[in-house]
mmCIF file of C-alpha atoms and ligand atoms in Angstrom:
data_model
loop_
_atom_site.group_PDB
_atom_site.id
_atom_site.type_symbol
_atom_site.label_atom_id
_atom_site.label_comp_id
_atom_site.label_asym_id
_atom_site.label_seq_id
_atom_site.Cartn_x
_atom_site.Cartn_y
_atom_site.Cartn_z
ATOM 1 C CA MET A 1 53.844 50.863 -48.230
ATOM 2 C CA THR A 2 57.468 49.917 -47.732
ATOM 3 C CA ALA A 3 61.009 51.235 -47.778
ATOM 4 C CA GLU A 4 62.047 48.196 -49.811
ATOM 5 C CA MET A 5 62.609 49.442 -53.341
ATOM 6 C CA LEU A 6 65.138 48.624 -56.041
ATOM 7 C CA SER A 7 66.529 50.635 -58.914
ATOM 8 C CA ILE A 8 66.229 49.136 -62.407
ATOM 9 C CA PRO A 9 69.029 50.541 -64.613
ATOM 10 C CA GLY A 10 67.610 52.992 -67.166
ATOM 11 C CA LEU A 11 64.380 53.676 -65.273
ATOM 12 C CA ALA A 12 63.871 56.840 -63.257
ATOM 13 C CA LYS A 13 61.265 55.412 -60.900
ATOM 14 C CA PRO A 14 62.381 53.056 -58.079
ATOM 15 C CA ALA A 15 60.704 49.650 -58.347
ATOM 16 C CA SER A 16 58.785 47.868 -55.601
ATOM 17 C CA ARG A 17 60.391 44.542 -54.688
ATOM 18 C CA ILE A 18 57.102 42.767 -55.274
ATOM 19 C CA ALA A 19 55.617 42.939 -58.764
ATOM 20 C CA LEU A 20 52.204 41.814 -59.907
ATOM 21 C CA GLY A 21 52.535 38.831 -62.276
ATOM 22 C CA THR A 22 49.616 38.736 -64.707
ATOM 23 C CA TRP A 23 49.918 35.474 -66.618
ATOM 24 C CA ALA A 24 46.823 34.023 -64.919
ATOM 25 C CA ILE A 25 44.924 37.272 -65.613
ATOM 26 C CA GLY A 26 45.241 36.414 -69.327
ATOM 27 C CA GLY A 27 43.160 33.306 -68.633
ATOM 28 C CA ALA A 28 44.732 30.851 -71.093
ATOM 29 C CA MET A 29 46.498 27.938 -69.371
ATOM 30 C CA TRP A 30 44.934 29.066 -66.068
ATOM 31 C CA GLY A 31 41.360 27.860 -66.544
ATOM 32 C CA GLY A 32 39.922 31.017 -68.170
ATOM 33 C CA PRO A 33 39.825 34.796 -67.531
ATOM 34 C CA ASP A 34 37.837 36.785 -64.966
ATOM 35 C CA ASP A 35 38.213 40.414 -66.033
ATOM 36 C CA GLU A 36 36.333 41.995 -63.171
ATOM 37 C CA ASN A 37 38.518 40.341 -60.537
ATOM 38 C CA ALA A 38 41.586 41.057 -62.681
ATOM 39 C CA ALA A 39 40.869 44.804 -62.735
ATOM 40 C CA ARG A 40 40.263 44.820 -58.988
ATOM 41 C CA THR A 41 43.540 42.930 -58.451
ATOM 42 C CA ILE A 42 45.473 45.567 -60.405
ATOM 43 C CA ASP A 43 43.847 48.378 -58.391
ATOM 44 C CA LYS A 44 44.575 46.571 -55.140
ATOM 45 C CA ALA A 45 48.223 46.045 -56.145
ATOM 46 C CA LEU A 46 48.642 49.797 -56.703
ATOM 47 C CA ASP A 47 46.954 50.530 -53.356
ATOM 48 C CA LEU A 48 49.407 48.172 -51.642
ATOM 49 C CA GLY A 49 52.426 50.002 -53.090
ATOM 50 C CA ILE A 50 53.212 47.519 -55.891
ATOM 51 C CA ASN A 51 54.376 49.623 -58.827
ATOM 52 C CA VAL A 52 55.743 46.949 -61.183
ATOM 53 C CA ILE A 53 53.331 45.035 -63.421
ATOM 54 C CA ASP A 54 54.706 42.178 -65.492
ATOM 55 C CA THR A 55 52.804 40.866 -68.495
ATOM 56 C CA ALA A 56 53.376 39.425 -71.983
ATOM 57 C CA PRO A 57 51.515 39.398 -75.311
ATOM 58 C CA VAL A 58 51.194 35.631 -75.102
ATOM 59 C CA TYR A 59 49.314 35.729 -71.760
ATOM 60 C CA GLY A 60 45.810 35.049 -73.046
ATOM 61 C CA PHE A 61 46.998 35.983 -76.565
ATOM 62 C CA GLY A 62 46.793 39.718 -75.874
ATOM 63 C CA HIS A 63 44.138 39.520 -73.177
ATOM 64 C CA SER A 64 46.373 40.171 -70.158
ATOM 65 C CA GLU A 65 47.884 43.285 -71.802
ATOM 66 C CA ASP A 66 44.427 44.458 -72.805
ATOM 67 C CA VAL A 67 43.004 44.126 -69.269
ATOM 68 C CA ILE A 68 46.037 45.954 -67.847
ATOM 69 C CA GLY A 69 45.763 48.747 -70.425
ATOM 70 C CA ARG A 70 42.148 49.335 -69.458
ATOM 71 C CA ALA A 71 42.804 49.130 -65.714
ATOM 72 C CA LEU A 72 45.664 51.631 -65.918
ATOM 73 C CA GLU A 73 43.817 54.344 -67.809
ATOM 74 C CA GLY A 74 44.603 57.566 -65.934
ATOM 75 C CA LYS A 75 47.135 55.717 -63.732
ATOM 76 C CA ARG A 76 49.811 54.776 -66.264
ATOM 77 C CA ASP A 77 52.412 57.107 -64.735
ATOM 78 C CA ARG A 78 52.256 55.341 -61.386
ATOM 79 C CA VAL A 79 53.680 52.056 -62.683
ATOM 80 C CA ILE A 80 56.685 50.425 -64.233
ATOM 81 C CA LEU A 81 55.134 48.468 -67.059
ATOM 82 C CA ALA A 82 57.121 45.369 -67.999
ATOM 83 C CA THR A 83 56.063 43.295 -70.966
ATOM 84 C CA LYS A 84 57.745 40.857 -73.303
ATOM 85 C CA VAL A 85 58.462 40.062 -76.930
ATOM 86 C CA GLY A 86 59.639 37.064 -78.912
ATOM 87 C CA LEU A 87 56.859 34.490 -78.697
ATOM 88 C CA ASN A 88 54.468 33.995 -81.576
ATOM 89 C CA TRP A 89 51.396 31.798 -81.922
ATOM 90 C CA GLN A 90 49.281 30.142 -84.559
ATOM 91 C CA ASP A 91 46.017 28.268 -83.932
ATOM 92 C CA GLY A 92 46.682 28.553 -80.212
ATOM 93 C CA LYS A 93 50.153 26.965 -80.508
ATOM 94 C CA VAL A 94 52.989 29.072 -79.114
ATOM 95 C CA PHE A 95 56.524 29.126 -80.541
ATOM 96 C CA ARG A 96 59.663 31.241 -80.204
ATOM 97 C CA ASP A 97 60.074 34.075 -82.681
ATOM 98 C CA SER A 98 62.488 36.942 -82.062
ATOM 99 C CA ARG A 99 63.019 37.970 -85.675
ATOM 100 C CA PRO A 100 63.357 41.770 -86.059
ATOM 101 C CA GLU A 101 60.187 41.921 -88.208
ATOM 102 C CA ARG A 102 58.199 40.121 -85.506
ATOM 103 C CA ILE A 103 59.562 42.526 -82.879
ATOM 104 C CA LYS A 104 58.508 45.559 -84.940
ATOM 105 C CA GLN A 105 54.966 44.186 -85.131
ATOM 106 C CA GLU A 106 54.770 43.037 -81.524
ATOM 107 C CA VAL A 107 55.820 46.336 -79.985
ATOM 108 C CA GLU A 108 53.038 48.172 -81.828
ATOM 109 C CA ASP A 109 50.489 45.531 -80.736
ATOM 110 C CA SER A 110 51.626 45.782 -77.104
ATOM 111 C CA LEU A 111 51.588 49.599 -77.056
ATOM 112 C CA ARG A 112 48.061 49.580 -78.474
ATOM 113 C CA ARG A 113 46.742 46.974 -76.022
ATOM 114 C CA LEU A 114 48.489 48.604 -73.052
ATOM 115 C CA ARG A 115 47.167 52.034 -74.129
ATOM 116 C CA THR A 116 50.544 53.679 -73.685
ATOM 117 C CA ASP A 117 53.243 55.354 -75.775
ATOM 118 C CA HIS A 118 56.142 53.530 -74.110
ATOM 119 C CA ILE A 119 57.050 50.297 -72.350
ATOM 120 C CA ASP A 120 59.314 50.685 -69.318
ATOM 121 C CA LEU A 121 60.953 47.257 -69.394
ATOM 122 C CA TYR A 122 60.836 45.191 -72.600
ATOM 123 C CA GLN A 123 61.993 41.604 -72.182
ATOM 124 C CA VAL A 124 62.757 38.859 -74.687
ATOM 125 C CA HIS A 125 60.489 36.081 -73.419
ATOM 126 C CA TRP A 126 62.531 33.037 -74.512
ATOM 127 C CA PRO A 127 65.734 32.752 -76.591
ATOM 128 C CA ASP A 128 64.940 31.944 -80.237
ATOM 129 C CA PRO A 129 67.530 29.439 -81.512
ATOM 130 C CA LYS A 130 66.675 30.314 -85.126
ATOM 131 C CA THR A 131 67.421 34.049 -84.860
ATOM 132 C CA PRO A 132 70.913 35.335 -84.005
ATOM 133 C CA ILE A 133 70.746 37.053 -80.606
ATOM 134 C CA GLU A 134 72.590 40.088 -81.953
ATOM 135 C CA GLU A 135 69.818 40.660 -84.546
ATOM 136 C CA THR A 136 67.197 40.591 -81.799
ATOM 137 C CA ALA A 137 69.286 42.893 -79.602
ATOM 138 C CA ARG A 138 69.788 45.373 -82.440
ATOM 139 C CA ALA A 139 66.041 45.530 -83.150
ATOM 140 C CA LEU A 140 65.336 46.133 -79.469
ATOM 141 C CA GLU A 141 68.012 48.774 -79.131
ATOM 142 C CA GLN A 142 66.341 50.628 -81.996
ATOM 143 C CA LEU A 143 63.105 50.707 -79.981
ATOM 144 C CA VAL A 144 64.978 52.364 -77.107
ATOM 145 C CA THR A 145 66.408 54.933 -79.536
ATOM 146 C CA ASP A 146 62.901 55.527 -80.903
ATOM 147 C CA GLY A 147 61.574 56.172 -77.376
ATOM 148 C CA LYS A 148 59.116 53.265 -77.464
ATOM 149 C CA VAL A 149 60.999 51.331 -74.794
ATOM 150 C CA ARG A 150 63.002 52.590 -71.773
ATOM 151 C CA ALA A 151 65.046 49.547 -70.708
ATOM 152 C CA LEU A 152 65.716 46.019 -71.959
ATOM 153 C CA GLY A 153 65.584 42.628 -70.300
ATOM 154 C CA VAL A 154 65.713 38.949 -71.197
ATOM 155 C CA SER A 155 63.915 35.957 -69.783
ATOM 156 C CA ASN A 156 65.014 32.320 -69.677
ATOM 157 C CA PHE A 157 68.448 33.268 -71.070
ATOM 158 C CA SER A 158 71.728 31.633 -70.039
ATOM 159 C CA PRO A 159 74.781 33.758 -69.131
ATOM 160 C CA ALA A 160 76.342 32.915 -72.539
ATOM 161 C CA GLN A 161 73.195 34.156 -74.297
ATOM 162 C CA MET A 162 73.183 37.309 -72.162
ATOM 163 C CA ASP A 163 76.842 37.906 -73.107
ATOM 164 C CA GLU A 164 75.826 37.741 -76.776
ATOM 165 C CA PHE A 165 73.006 40.206 -76.210
ATOM 166 C CA ARG A 166 75.150 42.630 -74.219
ATOM 167 C CA LYS A 167 77.706 42.853 -77.045
ATOM 168 C CA VAL A 168 75.018 44.854 -78.879
ATOM 169 C CA ALA A 169 72.788 46.475 -76.256
ATOM 170 C CA PRO A 170 72.820 46.965 -72.469
ATOM 171 C CA LEU A 171 70.613 44.781 -70.310
ATOM 172 C CA ALA A 172 68.851 46.078 -67.219
ATOM 173 C CA ALA A 173 67.177 42.874 -66.033
ATOM 174 C CA VAL A 174 66.833 39.128 -66.385
ATOM 175 C CA GLN A 175 63.679 37.128 -65.688
ATOM 176 C CA PRO A 176 64.300 33.477 -64.719
ATOM 177 C CA PRO A 177 62.198 31.005 -62.715
ATOM 178 C CA TYR A 178 63.191 31.253 -59.046
ATOM 179 C CA ASN A 179 61.520 29.981 -55.908
ATOM 180 C CA LEU A 180 62.246 27.673 -52.984
ATOM 181 C CA PHE A 181 61.668 24.624 -55.201
ATOM 182 C CA GLU A 182 63.294 25.880 -58.423
ATOM 183 C CA ARG A 183 66.816 27.090 -57.678
ATOM 184 C CA GLU A 184 68.737 26.235 -60.842
ATOM 185 C CA ILE A 185 69.748 29.904 -61.370
ATOM 186 C CA GLU A 186 71.925 29.840 -58.261
ATOM 187 C CA LYS A 187 74.540 27.979 -60.345
ATOM 188 C CA ASP A 188 74.944 30.599 -63.050
ATOM 189 C CA VAL A 189 72.250 33.219 -63.785
ATOM 190 C CA LEU A 190 72.060 34.679 -60.271
ATOM 191 C CA PRO A 191 75.846 35.164 -59.851
ATOM 192 C CA TYR A 192 75.968 36.564 -63.393
ATOM 193 C CA ALA A 193 73.206 39.066 -62.580
ATOM 194 C CA ILE A 194 74.953 40.155 -59.382
ATOM 195 C CA GLN A 195 78.291 40.561 -61.156
ATOM 196 C CA ASN A 196 76.785 42.525 -64.052
ATOM 197 C CA LYS A 197 74.355 44.585 -61.959
ATOM 198 C CA LEU A 198 71.193 43.183 -63.530
ATOM 199 C CA VAL A 199 67.956 43.128 -61.577
ATOM 200 C CA VAL A 200 66.446 39.629 -61.299
ATOM 201 C CA LEU A 201 62.675 39.485 -61.855
ATOM 202 C CA ALA A 202 62.038 36.107 -60.253
ATOM 203 C CA TYR A 203 59.078 34.355 -61.840
ATOM 204 C CA GLY A 204 56.893 31.737 -60.170
ATOM 205 C CA PRO A 205 57.936 32.777 -56.614
ATOM 206 C CA LEU A 206 54.999 30.727 -55.269
ATOM 207 C CA CYS A 207 55.798 27.837 -57.617
ATOM 208 C CA ARG A 208 52.383 28.204 -59.246
ATOM 209 C CA GLY A 209 50.597 28.226 -55.904
ATOM 210 C CA LEU A 210 52.434 25.256 -54.391
ATOM 211 C CA LEU A 211 54.172 27.596 -51.942
ATOM 212 C CA SER A 212 51.060 29.613 -51.092
ATOM 213 C CA GLY A 213 50.451 27.517 -47.975
ATOM 214 C CA ARG A 214 46.899 26.908 -49.208
ATOM 215 C CA MET A 215 47.568 24.107 -51.697
ATOM 216 C CA THR A 216 46.086 20.740 -50.747
ATOM 217 C CA ALA A 217 46.441 17.232 -52.144
ATOM 218 C CA ASP A 218 42.792 17.198 -53.249
ATOM 219 C CA ARG A 219 42.902 20.533 -55.142
ATOM 220 C CA LYS A 220 41.220 20.155 -58.567
ATOM 221 C CA PHE A 221 42.435 22.214 -61.513
ATOM 222 C CA GLU A 222 39.872 23.399 -64.056
ATOM 223 C CA GLY A 223 39.915 23.478 -67.874
ATOM 224 C CA ASP A 224 43.299 24.185 -69.461
ATOM 225 C CA ASP A 225 45.093 24.893 -66.128
ATOM 226 C CA LEU A 226 48.791 24.186 -66.731
ATOM 227 C CA ARG A 227 49.107 22.508 -63.344
ATOM 228 C CA LYS A 228 47.342 19.485 -64.864
ATOM 229 C CA THR A 229 50.605 18.832 -66.742
ATOM 230 C CA ASP A 230 53.063 20.244 -64.182
ATOM 231 C CA PRO A 231 55.120 17.261 -62.951
ATOM 232 C CA LYS A 232 55.342 18.777 -59.455
ATOM 233 C CA PHE A 233 51.575 18.376 -59.095
ATOM 234 C CA LYS A 234 51.649 14.641 -59.861
ATOM 235 C CA GLU A 235 52.097 11.905 -57.272
ATOM 236 C CA PRO A 236 54.398 10.783 -55.766
ATOM 237 C CA ARG A 237 56.156 14.158 -56.176
ATOM 238 C CA PHE A 238 53.117 16.282 -55.208
ATOM 239 C CA ASP A 239 53.181 14.682 -51.765
ATOM 240 C CA GLN A 240 56.885 15.424 -51.325
ATOM 241 C CA TYR A 241 56.397 19.096 -52.193
ATOM 242 C CA LEU A 242 53.382 19.422 -49.902
ATOM 243 C CA LYS A 243 55.337 17.790 -47.057
ATOM 244 C CA ALA A 244 58.161 20.312 -47.617
ATOM 245 C CA VAL A 245 55.643 23.182 -47.439
ATOM 246 C CA ALA A 246 54.253 21.821 -44.162
ATOM 247 C CA ASP A 247 57.782 21.661 -42.700
ATOM 248 C CA LEU A 248 58.771 25.099 -44.044
ATOM 249 C CA LYS A 249 55.670 26.519 -42.394
ATOM 250 C CA ALA A 250 57.358 25.968 -38.990
ATOM 251 C CA ILE A 251 60.020 28.524 -39.970
ATOM 252 C CA ALA A 252 57.331 30.976 -41.067
ATOM 253 C CA ASP A 253 55.527 30.420 -37.736
ATOM 254 C CA LYS A 254 58.738 31.189 -35.829
ATOM 255 C CA HIS A 255 58.750 34.633 -37.451
ATOM 256 C CA GLY A 256 54.999 35.082 -37.003
ATOM 257 C CA LYS A 257 54.557 35.069 -40.796
ATOM 258 C CA SER A 258 52.458 33.144 -43.287
ATOM 259 C CA MET A 259 53.942 30.409 -45.482
ATOM 260 C CA LEU A 260 53.330 32.622 -48.494
ATOM 261 C CA ALA A 261 55.250 35.516 -46.884
ATOM 262 C CA LEU A 262 58.153 33.146 -46.186
ATOM 263 C CA ALA A 263 58.250 32.019 -49.838
ATOM 264 C CA ILE A 264 58.326 35.612 -51.099
ATOM 265 C CA ARG A 265 60.781 36.748 -48.408
ATOM 266 C CA TRP A 266 63.161 33.921 -49.303
ATOM 267 C CA VAL A 267 63.281 35.139 -52.930
ATOM 268 C CA LEU A 268 63.870 38.738 -51.792
ATOM 269 C CA ASP A 269 66.719 37.722 -49.463
ATOM 270 C CA ARG A 270 68.685 35.864 -52.154
ATOM 271 C CA GLY A 271 69.930 38.811 -54.216
ATOM 272 C CA PRO A 272 68.881 41.858 -56.269
ATOM 273 C CA THR A 273 65.465 40.358 -56.869
ATOM 274 C CA ILE A 274 61.906 41.432 -57.528
ATOM 275 C CA ALA A 275 59.338 38.704 -56.822
ATOM 276 C CA LEU A 276 56.706 38.407 -59.581
ATOM 277 C CA TRP A 277 53.750 37.386 -57.437
ATOM 278 C CA GLY A 278 51.114 35.886 -59.720
ATOM 279 C CA ALA A 279 47.588 36.835 -58.640
ATOM 280 C CA ARG A 280 44.174 37.219 -60.230
ATOM 281 C CA LYS A 281 41.966 37.989 -57.239
ATOM 282 C CA PRO A 282 42.517 41.030 -54.986
ATOM 283 C CA GLU A 283 42.408 38.987 -51.796
ATOM 284 C CA GLN A 284 45.381 36.921 -53.038
ATOM 285 C CA ILE A 285 47.742 39.876 -52.692
ATOM 286 C CA SER A 286 46.345 41.318 -49.496
ATOM 287 C CA GLY A 287 49.333 39.826 -47.610
ATOM 288 C CA VAL A 288 51.983 41.897 -49.401
ATOM 289 C CA ASP A 289 53.037 43.776 -46.254
ATOM 290 C CA ASP A 290 53.619 40.468 -44.459
ATOM 291 C CA ALA A 291 56.424 39.673 -46.919
ATOM 292 C CA LEU A 292 58.203 43.019 -46.662
ATOM 293 C CA ASP A 293 60.542 44.731 -44.208
ATOM 294 C CA TRP A 294 61.922 41.691 -42.384
ATOM 295 C CA LYS A 295 64.712 39.221 -43.162
ATOM 296 C CA LEU A 296 65.544 35.557 -42.943
ATOM 297 C CA ASN A 297 68.789 34.907 -41.066
ATOM 298 C CA GLU A 298 71.594 32.470 -41.871
ATOM 299 C CA ALA A 299 70.237 29.787 -39.521
ATOM 300 C CA ASP A 300 66.824 29.997 -41.249
ATOM 301 C CA MET A 301 68.483 29.601 -44.634
ATOM 302 C CA LYS A 302 70.344 26.489 -43.436
ATOM 303 C CA GLU A 303 67.203 24.988 -41.948
ATOM 304 C CA ILE A 304 65.319 25.642 -45.187
ATOM 305 C CA ASP A 305 68.029 23.912 -47.238
ATOM 306 C CA ALA A 306 67.943 20.907 -44.894
ATOM 307 C CA ILE A 307 64.143 20.589 -45.214
ATOM 308 C CA LEU A 308 64.278 20.755 -48.999
ATOM 309 C CA THR A 309 67.031 18.136 -49.241
ATOM 310 C CA ARG A 310 65.276 15.831 -46.794
ATOM 311 C CA ASP A 311 61.701 16.082 -48.103
ATOM 312 C CA ILE A 312 62.121 16.353 -51.855
ATOM 313 C CA THR A 313 63.882 13.207 -52.950
ATOM 314 C CA ASP A 314 62.864 13.429 -56.606
ATOM 315 C CA PRO A 315 63.012 17.132 -57.557
ATOM 316 C CA VAL A 316 61.937 18.383 -60.966
ATOM 317 C CA GLY A 317 62.293 21.835 -62.553
ATOM 318 C CA PRO A 318 59.936 24.065 -64.569
ATOM 319 C CA GLU A 319 61.182 22.775 -67.955
ATOM 320 C CA PHE A 320 57.698 21.578 -68.920
ATOM 321 C CA MET A 321 56.777 25.236 -69.584
ATOM 322 C CA ALA A 322 59.422 25.855 -72.283
ATOM 323 C CA PRO A 323 57.820 26.677 -75.659
ATOM 324 C CA PRO A 324 59.199 25.008 -78.812
ATOM 325 C CA ALA A 325 61.351 26.646 -81.482
ATOM 326 C CA ARG A 326 59.870 27.918 -84.740
ATOM 327 C CA ALA A 327 59.086 25.167 -87.266
HETATM 328 P P1 NAP B 401 53.272 32.046 -58.928
HETATM 329 O O1 NAP B 401 53.371 33.493 -58.664
HETATM 330 O O2 NAP B 401 54.318 31.182 -58.386
HETATM 331 O O3 NAP B 401 51.867 31.485 -58.470
HETATM 332 C C1 NAP B 401 50.689 32.121 -58.841
HETATM 333 C C2 NAP B 401 49.499 31.334 -58.359
HETATM 334 O O4 NAP B 401 49.602 31.126 -56.961
HETATM 335 C C3 NAP B 401 48.214 32.107 -58.541
HETATM 336 O O5 NAP B 401 47.689 32.034 -59.825
HETATM 337 C C4 NAP B 401 47.329 31.474 -57.490
HETATM 338 O O6 NAP B 401 46.778 30.274 -58.014
HETATM 339 C C5 NAP B 401 48.322 31.157 -56.387
HETATM 340 N N1 NAP B 401 48.263 32.218 -55.361
HETATM 341 C C6 NAP B 401 48.705 33.499 -55.438
HETATM 342 N N2 NAP B 401 48.434 34.174 -54.310
HETATM 343 C C7 NAP B 401 47.785 33.302 -53.512
HETATM 344 C C8 NAP B 401 47.233 33.393 -52.217
HETATM 345 N N3 NAP B 401 47.285 34.528 -51.505
HETATM 346 N N4 NAP B 401 46.654 32.305 -51.700
HETATM 347 C C9 NAP B 401 46.583 31.140 -52.388
HETATM 348 N N5 NAP B 401 47.091 30.989 -53.640
HETATM 349 C C10 NAP B 401 47.676 32.064 -54.177
HETATM 350 O O7 NAP B 401 53.230 31.679 -60.472
HETATM 351 P P2 NAP B 401 53.124 32.361 -61.870
HETATM 352 O O8 NAP B 401 51.869 33.189 -62.004
HETATM 353 O O9 NAP B 401 53.402 31.258 -62.803
HETATM 354 O O10 NAP B 401 54.342 33.346 -61.926
HETATM 355 C C11 NAP B 401 54.237 34.690 -61.543
HETATM 356 C C12 NAP B 401 54.436 35.602 -62.720
HETATM 357 O O11 NAP B 401 55.739 35.409 -63.288
HETATM 358 C C13 NAP B 401 53.487 35.372 -63.911
HETATM 359 O O12 NAP B 401 52.195 35.888 -63.653
HETATM 360 C C14 NAP B 401 54.248 36.063 -64.988
HETATM 361 O O13 NAP B 401 54.107 37.474 -64.880
HETATM 362 C C15 NAP B 401 55.683 35.641 -64.680
HETATM 363 N N6 NAP B 401 56.115 34.412 -65.406
HETATM 364 C C16 NAP B 401 57.048 34.535 -66.375
HETATM 365 C C17 NAP B 401 57.478 33.432 -67.092
HETATM 366 C C18 NAP B 401 58.530 33.617 -68.155
HETATM 367 O O14 NAP B 401 58.792 32.693 -68.935
HETATM 368 N N7 NAP B 401 59.139 34.762 -68.235
HETATM 369 C C19 NAP B 401 56.974 32.151 -66.804
HETATM 370 C C20 NAP B 401 56.043 32.040 -65.776
HETATM 371 C C21 NAP B 401 55.632 33.164 -65.074
HETATM 372 P P3 NAP B 401 45.170 30.078 -58.062
HETATM 373 O O15 NAP B 401 44.606 31.389 -58.533
HETATM 374 O O16 NAP B 401 44.944 28.964 -58.974
HETATM 375 O O17 NAP B 401 44.809 29.763 -56.669
#
């Protein structure tokens, strides 16, 4: 348990600064599901004081939400349940779809799978260039009025897109990619969030396992694992990122912490953030306490920046994950 909590506007319950990310629990794009371990991971997260669970309909095409709904039976009130809206799929192909009629359908599907009567934080997963943002925002605001949703968020939105949204409905949170290797939001989204008092749910804080401290050059990815197409996991870049992790580890050692704790701590020390730690086995999150209740100082931050600049000569972002627009 920890004193580190954060308030998400519109929600009564304070949020833990580490959330459980459940994309991999859905199975698809992560080499397949393992429901027994998934349920144990959710239980373990609650035991460790994590009270935010982030999911999405598209994670395993409903499977992640379904597993969470089952695992939380009798425990729903203990958590802040964050899910998403605005991606659609056909024959396993995902595309952006934030039309009001899609939203009306999706919220009912999510409530049913999650076995709840309300969603605490409802986030637009990706901006849909074919639907005016104000139409999406109006449909979501109606869900708040109807009591189906408590607070609204957006994911992968630019400040200009958030401005459009906020003309219609208030935003409580934004969910961008953010980790030691993916820092694009520092230019615009992070300052915007600070200025407008939005909580930042930082996704991929371990850069899909690269920052776990356990990734090795010979790691094999199974089945449909998205890391087979992630450009960071291809040589010669993979080597550069692994070298950076080895050098960053020295800073973690100085604090008597694991590499993984350093990666999470760094995200937590950069602003009003919640780190969405992706895990699918209980032992993966057993180190939560190691990441909480300490701080990186200014000298650490400078040293980290120097390592990243020196080691990663050919950086690449998470753009490969962006789903296409509607046909
Ligand atoms: P992540 O948190 O950066 O990395 C998760 C992966 O790291 C795990 O699947 C696991 O890989 C590895 N890992 C975790 N704990 C570990 C440990 N103790 N030791 C060794 N390896 C460990 O990546 P993410 O899952 O992509 O992102 C986190 C969450 O953010 C997602 O689950 C989702 O909720 C959210 N997200 C949102 C978006 C969006 O567009 N809004 C996009 C991506 C993610 P293995 O199990 O393979 O070892």
